[in-house]
PDB file of C-alpha atoms and ligand atoms in Angstrom:
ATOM      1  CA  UNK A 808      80.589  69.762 111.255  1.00  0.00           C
ATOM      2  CA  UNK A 809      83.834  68.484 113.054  1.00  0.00           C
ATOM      3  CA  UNK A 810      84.172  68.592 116.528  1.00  0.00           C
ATOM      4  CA  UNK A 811      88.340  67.409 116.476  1.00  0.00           C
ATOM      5  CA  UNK A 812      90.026  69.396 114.239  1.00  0.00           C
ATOM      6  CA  UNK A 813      88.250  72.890 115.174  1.00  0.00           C
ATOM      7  CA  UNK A 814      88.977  74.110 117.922  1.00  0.00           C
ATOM      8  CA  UNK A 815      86.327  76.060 118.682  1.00  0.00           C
ATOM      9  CA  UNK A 816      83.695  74.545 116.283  1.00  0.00           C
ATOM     10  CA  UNK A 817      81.117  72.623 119.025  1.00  0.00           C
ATOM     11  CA  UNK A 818      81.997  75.046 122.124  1.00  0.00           C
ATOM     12  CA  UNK A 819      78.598  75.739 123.623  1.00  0.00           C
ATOM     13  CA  UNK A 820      78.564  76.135 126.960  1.00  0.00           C
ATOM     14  CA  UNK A 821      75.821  77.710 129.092  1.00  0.00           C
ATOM     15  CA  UNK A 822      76.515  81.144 130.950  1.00  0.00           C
ATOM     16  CA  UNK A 823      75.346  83.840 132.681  1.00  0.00           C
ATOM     17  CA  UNK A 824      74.322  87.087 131.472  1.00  0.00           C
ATOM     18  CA  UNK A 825      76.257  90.350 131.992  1.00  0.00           C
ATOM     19  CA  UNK A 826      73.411  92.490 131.206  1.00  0.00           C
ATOM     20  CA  UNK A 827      70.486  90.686 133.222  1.00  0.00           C
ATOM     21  CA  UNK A 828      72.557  88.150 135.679  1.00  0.00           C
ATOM     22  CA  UNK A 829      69.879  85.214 134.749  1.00  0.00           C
ATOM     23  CA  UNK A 830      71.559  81.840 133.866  1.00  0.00           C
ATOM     24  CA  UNK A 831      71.592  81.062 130.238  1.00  0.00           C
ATOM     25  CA  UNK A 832      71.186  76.612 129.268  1.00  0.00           C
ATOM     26  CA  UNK A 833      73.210  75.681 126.509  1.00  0.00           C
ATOM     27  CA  UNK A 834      70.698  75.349 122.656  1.00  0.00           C
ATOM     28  CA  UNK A 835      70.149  71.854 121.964  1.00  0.00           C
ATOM     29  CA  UNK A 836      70.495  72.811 118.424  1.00  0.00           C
ATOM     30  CA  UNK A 837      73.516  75.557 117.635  1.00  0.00           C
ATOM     31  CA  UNK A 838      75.284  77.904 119.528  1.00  0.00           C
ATOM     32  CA  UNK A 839      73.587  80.254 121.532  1.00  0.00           C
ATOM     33  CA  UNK A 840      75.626  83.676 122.118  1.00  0.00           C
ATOM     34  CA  UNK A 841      72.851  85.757 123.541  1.00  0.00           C
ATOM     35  CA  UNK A 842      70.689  85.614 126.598  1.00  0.00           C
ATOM     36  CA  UNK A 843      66.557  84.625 125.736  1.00  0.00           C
ATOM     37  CA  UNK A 844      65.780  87.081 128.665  1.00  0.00           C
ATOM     38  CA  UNK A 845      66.996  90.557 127.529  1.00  0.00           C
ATOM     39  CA  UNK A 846      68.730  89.482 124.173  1.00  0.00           C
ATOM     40  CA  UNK A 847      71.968  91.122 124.852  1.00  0.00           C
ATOM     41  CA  UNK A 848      75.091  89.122 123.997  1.00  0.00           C
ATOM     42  CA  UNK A 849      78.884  89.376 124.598  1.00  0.00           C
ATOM     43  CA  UNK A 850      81.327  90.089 122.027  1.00  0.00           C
ATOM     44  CA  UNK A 851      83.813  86.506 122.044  1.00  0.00           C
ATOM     45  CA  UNK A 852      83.468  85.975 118.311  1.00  0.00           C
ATOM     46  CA  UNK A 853      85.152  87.482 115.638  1.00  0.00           C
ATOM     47  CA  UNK A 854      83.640  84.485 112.943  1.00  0.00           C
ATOM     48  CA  UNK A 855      80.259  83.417 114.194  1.00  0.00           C
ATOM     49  CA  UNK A 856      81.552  80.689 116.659  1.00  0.00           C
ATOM     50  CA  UNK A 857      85.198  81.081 116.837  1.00  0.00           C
ATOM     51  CA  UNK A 858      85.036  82.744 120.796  1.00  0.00           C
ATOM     52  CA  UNK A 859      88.262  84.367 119.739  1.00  0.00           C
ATOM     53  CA  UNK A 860      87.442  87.952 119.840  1.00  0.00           C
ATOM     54  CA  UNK A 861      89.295  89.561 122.618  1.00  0.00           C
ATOM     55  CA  UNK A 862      86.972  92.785 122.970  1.00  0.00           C
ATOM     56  CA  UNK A 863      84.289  90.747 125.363  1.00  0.00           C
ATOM     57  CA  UNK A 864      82.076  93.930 125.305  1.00  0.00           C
ATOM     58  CA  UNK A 865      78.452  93.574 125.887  1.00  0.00           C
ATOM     59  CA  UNK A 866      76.764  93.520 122.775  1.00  0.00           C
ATOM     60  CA  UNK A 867      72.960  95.275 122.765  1.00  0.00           C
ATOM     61  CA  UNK A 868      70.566  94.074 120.560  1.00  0.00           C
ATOM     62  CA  UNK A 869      69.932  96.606 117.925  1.00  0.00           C
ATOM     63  CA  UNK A 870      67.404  95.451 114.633  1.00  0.00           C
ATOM     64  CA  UNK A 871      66.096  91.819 113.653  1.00  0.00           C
ATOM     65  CA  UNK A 872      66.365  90.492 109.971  1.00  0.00           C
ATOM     66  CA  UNK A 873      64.302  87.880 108.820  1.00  0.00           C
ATOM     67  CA  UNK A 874      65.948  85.973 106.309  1.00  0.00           C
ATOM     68  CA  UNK A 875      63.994  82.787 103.519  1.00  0.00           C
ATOM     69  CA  UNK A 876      66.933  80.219 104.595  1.00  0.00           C
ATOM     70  CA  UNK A 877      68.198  81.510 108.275  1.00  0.00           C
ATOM     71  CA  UNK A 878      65.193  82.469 109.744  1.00  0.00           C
ATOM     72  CA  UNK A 879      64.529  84.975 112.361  1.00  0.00           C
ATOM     73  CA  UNK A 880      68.320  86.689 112.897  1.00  0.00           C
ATOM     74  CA  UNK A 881      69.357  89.332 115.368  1.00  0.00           C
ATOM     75  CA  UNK A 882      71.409  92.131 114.849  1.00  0.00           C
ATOM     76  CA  UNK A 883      73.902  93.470 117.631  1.00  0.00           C
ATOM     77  CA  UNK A 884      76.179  96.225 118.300  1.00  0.00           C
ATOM     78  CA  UNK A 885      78.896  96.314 120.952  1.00  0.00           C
ATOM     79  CA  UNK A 886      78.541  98.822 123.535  1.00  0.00           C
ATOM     80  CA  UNK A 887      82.350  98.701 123.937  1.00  0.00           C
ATOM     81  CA  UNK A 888      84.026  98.783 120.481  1.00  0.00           C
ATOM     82  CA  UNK A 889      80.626  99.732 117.936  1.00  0.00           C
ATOM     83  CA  UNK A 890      81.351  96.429 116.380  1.00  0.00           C
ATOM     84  CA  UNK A 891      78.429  94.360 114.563  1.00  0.00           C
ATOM     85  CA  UNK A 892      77.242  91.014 114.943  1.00  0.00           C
ATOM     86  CA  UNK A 893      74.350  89.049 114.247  1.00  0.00           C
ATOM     87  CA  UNK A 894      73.034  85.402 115.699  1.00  0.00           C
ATOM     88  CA  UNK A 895      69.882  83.570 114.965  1.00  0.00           C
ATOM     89  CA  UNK A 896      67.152  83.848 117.519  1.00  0.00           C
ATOM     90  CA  UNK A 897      66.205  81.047 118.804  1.00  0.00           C
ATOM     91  CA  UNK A 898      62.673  81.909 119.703  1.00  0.00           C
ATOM     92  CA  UNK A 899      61.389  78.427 118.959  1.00  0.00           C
ATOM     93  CA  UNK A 900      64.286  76.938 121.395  1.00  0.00           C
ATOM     94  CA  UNK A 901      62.359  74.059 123.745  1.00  0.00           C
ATOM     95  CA  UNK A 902      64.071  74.942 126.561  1.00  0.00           C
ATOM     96  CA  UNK A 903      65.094  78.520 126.820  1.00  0.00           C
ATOM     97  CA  UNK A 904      63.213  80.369 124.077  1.00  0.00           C
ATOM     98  CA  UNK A 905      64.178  83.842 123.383  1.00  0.00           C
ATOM     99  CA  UNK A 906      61.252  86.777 124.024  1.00  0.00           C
ATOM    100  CA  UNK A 907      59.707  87.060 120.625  1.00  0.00           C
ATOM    101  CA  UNK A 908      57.970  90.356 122.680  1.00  0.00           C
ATOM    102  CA  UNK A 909      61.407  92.086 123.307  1.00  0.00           C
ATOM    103  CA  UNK A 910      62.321  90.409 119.658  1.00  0.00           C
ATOM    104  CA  UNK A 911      59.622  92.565 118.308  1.00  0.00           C
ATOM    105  CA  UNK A 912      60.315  95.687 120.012  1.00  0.00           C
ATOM    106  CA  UNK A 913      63.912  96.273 118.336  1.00  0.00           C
ATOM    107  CA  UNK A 914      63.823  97.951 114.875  1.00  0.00           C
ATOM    108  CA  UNK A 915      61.877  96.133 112.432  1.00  0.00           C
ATOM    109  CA  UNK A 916      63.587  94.554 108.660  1.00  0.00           C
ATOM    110  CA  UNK A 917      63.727  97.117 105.914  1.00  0.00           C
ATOM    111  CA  UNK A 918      62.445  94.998 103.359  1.00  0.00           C
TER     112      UNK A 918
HETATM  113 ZN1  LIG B1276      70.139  88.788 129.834  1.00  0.00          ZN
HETATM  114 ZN1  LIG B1277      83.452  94.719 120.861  1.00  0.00          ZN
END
């Protein structure tokens, strides 16, 4: 991954989340777009990672998928325009993991 000719490829910055107000660190590994405390997210992206969505609705966590290669992967929907996204949980994240309890609780894979 290139961090020069991308703009947007290695922005990950900490924040604070709109839903819960707690302060968000930064993934050591990735890009974290959703808080570890309520697992609500914003929507910036309109690729995974680009930040170039202009909706910025808040973005509820709706399902989890678990997936052989990705992992653990969350499913959102945006409270403001219905749109979809998804991120990997990062759950086993040394510094901020997300709540595998609230993880849990959303609607479970199909499969
Ligand atoms: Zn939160
Ligand atoms: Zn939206």
């Amino acid at each position: 991954m290139s961090t020069s000719t991308a703009r947007f490829t290695h922005l990950n910055p900490g924040f604070i989340c709109e839903n819960c107000q707690r302060e968000v660190q930064p993934l050591k590994v990735g890009c974290r777009n959703h808080c570890p405390f309520c697992l609500h997210s914003k929507h910036v992206d309109r690729f995974p990672g680009d930040r170039d969505n202009p909706c910025q609705g808040l973005m509820e966590p709706i399902a989890y998928e678990f997936n052989g290669k990705k992992g653990l992967t969350l499913v959102f929907k945006c409270k403001e325009c219905g749109g979809m996204g998804k991120n990997k949980a990062a759950h086993e994240d040394e510094v901020q993991a997300d709540s595998y309890e609230l993880i849990l609780k959303l609607n479970k894979p199909k499969s």
